[in-house]
Short mmCIF file of C-alpha atoms in Angstrom, two decimals:
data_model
loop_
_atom_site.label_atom_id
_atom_site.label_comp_id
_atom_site.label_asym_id
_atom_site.label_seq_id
_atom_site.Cartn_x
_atom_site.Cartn_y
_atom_site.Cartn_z
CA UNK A 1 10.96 -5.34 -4.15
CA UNK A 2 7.91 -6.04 -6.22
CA UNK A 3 4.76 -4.02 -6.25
CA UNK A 4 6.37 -2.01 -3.05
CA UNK A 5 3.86 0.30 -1.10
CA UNK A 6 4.50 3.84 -1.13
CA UNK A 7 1.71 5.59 1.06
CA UNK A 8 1.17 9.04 2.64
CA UNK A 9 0.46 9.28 6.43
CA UNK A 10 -0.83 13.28 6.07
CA UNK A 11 -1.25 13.36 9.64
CA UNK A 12 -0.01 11.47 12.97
CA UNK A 13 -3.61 11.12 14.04
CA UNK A 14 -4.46 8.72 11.18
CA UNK A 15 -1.25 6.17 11.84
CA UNK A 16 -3.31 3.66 13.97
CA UNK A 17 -4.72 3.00 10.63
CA UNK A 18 -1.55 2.11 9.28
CA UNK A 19 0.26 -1.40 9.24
CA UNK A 20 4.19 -0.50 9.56
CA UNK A 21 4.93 -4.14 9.26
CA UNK A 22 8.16 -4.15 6.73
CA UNK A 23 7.91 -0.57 6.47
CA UNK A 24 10.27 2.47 6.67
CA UNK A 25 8.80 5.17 8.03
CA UNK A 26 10.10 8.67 7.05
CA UNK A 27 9.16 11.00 9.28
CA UNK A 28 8.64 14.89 7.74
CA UNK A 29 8.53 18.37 9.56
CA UNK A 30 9.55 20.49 6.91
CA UNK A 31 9.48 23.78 9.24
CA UNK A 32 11.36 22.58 11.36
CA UNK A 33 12.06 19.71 13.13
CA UNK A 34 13.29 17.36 10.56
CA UNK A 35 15.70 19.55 8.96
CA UNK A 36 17.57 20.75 11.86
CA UNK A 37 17.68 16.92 12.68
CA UNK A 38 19.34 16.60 9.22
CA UNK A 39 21.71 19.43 9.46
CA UNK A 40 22.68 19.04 13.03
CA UNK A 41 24.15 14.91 11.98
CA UNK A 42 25.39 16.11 8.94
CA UNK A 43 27.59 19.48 11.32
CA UNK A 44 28.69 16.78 13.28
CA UNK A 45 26.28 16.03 16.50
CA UNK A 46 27.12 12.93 17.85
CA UNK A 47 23.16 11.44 18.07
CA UNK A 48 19.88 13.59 18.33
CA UNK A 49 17.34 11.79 20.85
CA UNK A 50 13.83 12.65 19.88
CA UNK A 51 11.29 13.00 23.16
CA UNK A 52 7.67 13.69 23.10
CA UNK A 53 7.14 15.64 26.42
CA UNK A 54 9.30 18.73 27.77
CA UNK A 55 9.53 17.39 31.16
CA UNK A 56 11.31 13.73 29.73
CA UNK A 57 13.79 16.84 27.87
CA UNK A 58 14.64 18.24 30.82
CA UNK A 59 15.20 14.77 32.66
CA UNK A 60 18.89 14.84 30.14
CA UNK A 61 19.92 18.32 32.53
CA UNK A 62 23.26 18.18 33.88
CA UNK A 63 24.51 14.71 31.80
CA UNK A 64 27.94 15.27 30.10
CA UNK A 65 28.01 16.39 26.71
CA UNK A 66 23.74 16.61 26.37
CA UNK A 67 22.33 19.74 25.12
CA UNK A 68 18.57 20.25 25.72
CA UNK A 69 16.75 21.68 22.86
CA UNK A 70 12.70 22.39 22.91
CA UNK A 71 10.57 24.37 20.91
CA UNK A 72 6.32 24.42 21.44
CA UNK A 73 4.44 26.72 19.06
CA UNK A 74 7.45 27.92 16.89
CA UNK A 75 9.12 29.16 19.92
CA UNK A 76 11.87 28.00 22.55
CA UNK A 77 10.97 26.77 25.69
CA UNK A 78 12.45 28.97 28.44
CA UNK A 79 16.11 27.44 30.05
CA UNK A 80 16.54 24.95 27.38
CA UNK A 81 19.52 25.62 25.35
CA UNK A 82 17.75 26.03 22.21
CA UNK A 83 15.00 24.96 20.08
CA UNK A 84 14.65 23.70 16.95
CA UNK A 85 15.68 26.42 14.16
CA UNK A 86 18.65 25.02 12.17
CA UNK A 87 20.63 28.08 12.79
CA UNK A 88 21.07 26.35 16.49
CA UNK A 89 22.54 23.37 14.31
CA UNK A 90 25.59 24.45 13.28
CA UNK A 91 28.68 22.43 14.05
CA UNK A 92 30.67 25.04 16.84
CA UNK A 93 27.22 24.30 18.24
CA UNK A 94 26.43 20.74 18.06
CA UNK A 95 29.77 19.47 16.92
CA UNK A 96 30.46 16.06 19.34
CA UNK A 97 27.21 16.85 21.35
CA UNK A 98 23.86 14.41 21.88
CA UNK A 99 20.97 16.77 21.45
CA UNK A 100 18.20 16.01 23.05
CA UNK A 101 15.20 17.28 21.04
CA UNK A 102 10.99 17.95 22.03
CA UNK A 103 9.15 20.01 19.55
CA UNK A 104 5.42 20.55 18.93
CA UNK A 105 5.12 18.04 16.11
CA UNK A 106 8.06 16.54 14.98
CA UNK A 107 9.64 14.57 17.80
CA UNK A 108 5.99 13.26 18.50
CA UNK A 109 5.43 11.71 15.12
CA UNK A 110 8.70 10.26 15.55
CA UNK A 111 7.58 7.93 18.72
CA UNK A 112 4.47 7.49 16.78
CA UNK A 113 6.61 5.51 14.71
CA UNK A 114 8.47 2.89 16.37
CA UNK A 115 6.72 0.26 15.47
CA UNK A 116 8.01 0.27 12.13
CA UNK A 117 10.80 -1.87 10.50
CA UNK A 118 13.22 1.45 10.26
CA UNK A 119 12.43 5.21 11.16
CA UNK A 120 13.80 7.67 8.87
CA UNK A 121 13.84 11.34 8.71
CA UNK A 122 13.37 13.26 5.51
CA UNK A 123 13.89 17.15 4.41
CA UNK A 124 14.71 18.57 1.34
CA UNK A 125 17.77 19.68 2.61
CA UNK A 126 18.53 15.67 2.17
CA UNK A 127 16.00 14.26 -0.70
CA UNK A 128 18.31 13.23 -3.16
CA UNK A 129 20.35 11.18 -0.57
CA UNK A 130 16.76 9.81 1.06
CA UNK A 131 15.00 8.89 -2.52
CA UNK A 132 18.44 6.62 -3.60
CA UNK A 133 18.28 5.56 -0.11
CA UNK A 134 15.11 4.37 0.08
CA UNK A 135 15.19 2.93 -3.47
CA UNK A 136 17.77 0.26 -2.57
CA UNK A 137 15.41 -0.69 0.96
CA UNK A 138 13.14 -4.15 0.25
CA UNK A 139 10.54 -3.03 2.06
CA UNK A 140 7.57 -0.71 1.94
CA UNK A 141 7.76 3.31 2.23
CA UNK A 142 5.24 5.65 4.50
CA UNK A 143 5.98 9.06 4.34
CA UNK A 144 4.72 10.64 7.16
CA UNK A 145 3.84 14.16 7.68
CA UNK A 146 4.31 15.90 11.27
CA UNK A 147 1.65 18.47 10.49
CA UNK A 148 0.62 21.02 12.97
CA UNK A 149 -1.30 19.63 16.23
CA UNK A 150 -2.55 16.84 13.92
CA UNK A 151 -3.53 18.80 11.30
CA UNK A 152 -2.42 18.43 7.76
CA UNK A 153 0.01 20.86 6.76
CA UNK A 154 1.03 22.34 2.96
CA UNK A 155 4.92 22.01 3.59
CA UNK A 156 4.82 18.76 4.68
CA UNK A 157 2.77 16.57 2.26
CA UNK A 158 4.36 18.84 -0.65
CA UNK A 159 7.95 17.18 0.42
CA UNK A 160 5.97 14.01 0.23
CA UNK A 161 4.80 14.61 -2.95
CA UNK A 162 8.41 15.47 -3.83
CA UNK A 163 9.39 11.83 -2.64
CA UNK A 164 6.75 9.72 -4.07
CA UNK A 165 7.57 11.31 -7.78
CA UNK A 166 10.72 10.55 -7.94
CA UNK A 167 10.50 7.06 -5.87
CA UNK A 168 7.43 5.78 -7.39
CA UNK A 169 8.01 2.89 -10.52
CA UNK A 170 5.34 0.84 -12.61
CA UNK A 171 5.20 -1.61 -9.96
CA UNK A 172 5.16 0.71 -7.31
CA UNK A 173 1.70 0.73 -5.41
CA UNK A 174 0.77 3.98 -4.27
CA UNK A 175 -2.12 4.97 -2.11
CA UNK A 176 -4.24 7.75 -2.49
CA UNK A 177 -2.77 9.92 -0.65
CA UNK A 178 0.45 9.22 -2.21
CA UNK A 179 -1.48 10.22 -5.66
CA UNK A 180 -2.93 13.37 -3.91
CA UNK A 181 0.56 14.75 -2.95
CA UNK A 182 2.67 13.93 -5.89
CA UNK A 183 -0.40 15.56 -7.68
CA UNK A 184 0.43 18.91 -5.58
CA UNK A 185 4.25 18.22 -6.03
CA UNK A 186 3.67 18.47 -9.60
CA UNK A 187 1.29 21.63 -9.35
CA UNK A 188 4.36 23.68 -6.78
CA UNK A 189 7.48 22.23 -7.64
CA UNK A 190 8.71 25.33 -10.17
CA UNK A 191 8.24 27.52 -7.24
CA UNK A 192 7.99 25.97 -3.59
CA UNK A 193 8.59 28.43 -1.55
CA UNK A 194 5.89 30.93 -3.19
CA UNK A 195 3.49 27.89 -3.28
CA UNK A 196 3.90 27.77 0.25
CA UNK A 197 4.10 31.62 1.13
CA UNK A 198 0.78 31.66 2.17
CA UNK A 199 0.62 28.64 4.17
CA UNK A 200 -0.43 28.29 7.75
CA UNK A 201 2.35 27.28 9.18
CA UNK A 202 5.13 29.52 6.63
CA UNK A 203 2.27 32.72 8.30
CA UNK A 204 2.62 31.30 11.66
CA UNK A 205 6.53 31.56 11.82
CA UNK A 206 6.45 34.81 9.71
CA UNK A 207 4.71 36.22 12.92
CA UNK A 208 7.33 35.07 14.81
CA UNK A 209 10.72 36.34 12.22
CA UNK A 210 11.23 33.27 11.51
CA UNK A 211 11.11 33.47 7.07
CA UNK A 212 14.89 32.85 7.62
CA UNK A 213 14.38 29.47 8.71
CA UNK A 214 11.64 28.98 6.48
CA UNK A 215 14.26 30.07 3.46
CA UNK A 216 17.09 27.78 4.94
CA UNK A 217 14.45 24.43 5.26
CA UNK A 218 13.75 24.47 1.13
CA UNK A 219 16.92 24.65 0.08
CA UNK A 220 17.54 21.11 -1.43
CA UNK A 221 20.70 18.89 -0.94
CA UNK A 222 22.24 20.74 1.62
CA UNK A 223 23.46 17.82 2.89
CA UNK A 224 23.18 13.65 2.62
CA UNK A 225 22.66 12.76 6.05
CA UNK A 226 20.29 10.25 6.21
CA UNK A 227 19.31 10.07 10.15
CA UNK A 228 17.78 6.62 10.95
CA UNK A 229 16.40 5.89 14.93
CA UNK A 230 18.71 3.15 16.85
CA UNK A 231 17.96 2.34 20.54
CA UNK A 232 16.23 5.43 20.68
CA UNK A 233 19.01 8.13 19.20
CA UNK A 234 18.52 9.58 15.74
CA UNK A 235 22.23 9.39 13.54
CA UNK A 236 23.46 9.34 10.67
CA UNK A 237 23.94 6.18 8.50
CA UNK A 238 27.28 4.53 9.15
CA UNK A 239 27.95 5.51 5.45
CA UNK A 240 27.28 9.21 6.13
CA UNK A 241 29.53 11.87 8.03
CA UNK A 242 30.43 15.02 6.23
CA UNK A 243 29.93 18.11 7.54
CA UNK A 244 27.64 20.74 5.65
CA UNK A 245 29.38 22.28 3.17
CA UNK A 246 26.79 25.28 1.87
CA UNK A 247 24.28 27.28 4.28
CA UNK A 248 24.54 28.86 6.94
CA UNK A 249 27.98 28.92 8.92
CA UNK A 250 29.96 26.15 10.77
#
């Protein structure tokens, strides 16, 4: 595609201002929403269903072979089955199971979306298999970033930094804040996780012992899932199906 748009979305309260027309949107939420996504199709979950509220969650109770999974403010929601730390992704966990999914930010920017050609979820546990992905897609790329409540967050437009620089071409025409987080990228990517030891969001699940999760969400090309939204269930691209071979255990 000639002169294709590659833009940054840094938060879901600026995507009215966005035309998704011909677009794939790739939804990030670095910690964690959008990895566990990736490493629960990849261990074998038969679709993830993304829902904004806890109450249309808990509407899925009692249907054959759905787990319930919600997480608000890094933390489970009492009687679901889990929340949204990948270590609840594993495949004796997930293996041949819808999940259905709310957390804080993630599964929010994710309905945000559907007005887009295609809605994709990115991580770095899958960038390699995203970035070849989306070079071969004739149409334009947003990356957008979950954040935290709508605001920006470090994790996420660093991964979309990460994308743009190696997606990017002469042709490619990239937005400001496409510039601003390949920029930042450029500036973290010998050493992610101490550029982001300090963030807001990496303190925030520190508080709650969570710097396991945060350790198991940067580790890149974990797997090559790509999970794309269709009729409303998040799986993996027809071409996709292995199981994770590194990581945490099956």
């Amino acid at each position: 595609m000639d002169s294709r748009k590659i833009q940054v979305c840094l938060s879901p309260a600026l995507l009215p201002f966005y035309d998704k027309e011909n677009t794939v949107a790739v939804v990030i939420d670095i910690f964690r929403a959008s990895s566990s996504i990736c490493y629960g199709l990849a261990n074998g979950a038969e679709a993830i269903i993304p829902v904004a509220e806890v109450d249309e969650c808990r509407a899925y109770e009692g249907r054959m072979g759905c787990l319930l999974a919600a997480e608000r403010n890094g933390e489970v929601v009492p009687g679901f089955d889990f929340g949204n730390s990948p270590f609840s992704y594993t495949a004796n966990q997930v293996k041949g199971k819808t999940v259905v999914l709310t957390t804080t930010n993630g599964t929010r920017a994710i309905q945000q979306c559907l007005d887009a050609s295609t809605v994709a979820i990115g991580s770095f546990l899958n960038i390699t298999a995203l970035v070849e992905w989306l070079r071969g897609q004739d149409r334009h790329v947003l990356l957008v970033c979950a954040g935290w409540k709508n605001h920006v967050s470090l994790e996420d437009s660093l991964f979309a930094g990460a994308v743009v620089a190696r997606l990017k071409t002469s042709s490619s025409l990239l937005d400001d804040s496409a510039h601003m987080t390949a920029a930042l990228f450029a500036e973290a990517r010998e050493d992610i996780a101490g550029y982001l030891n300090n963030s807001a969001h990496a303190l925030r699940m520190r508080h709650l012992d969570l710097a396991k999760d945060i350790a198991f969400c940067l580790q890149q090309d974990l797997v090559s899932t790509i999970p794309v939204l269709h009729n409303g269930r998040l799986v993996g691209l027809p071409t996709e199906g292995e199981a994770a071979t590194t990581g945490i255990p099956a």
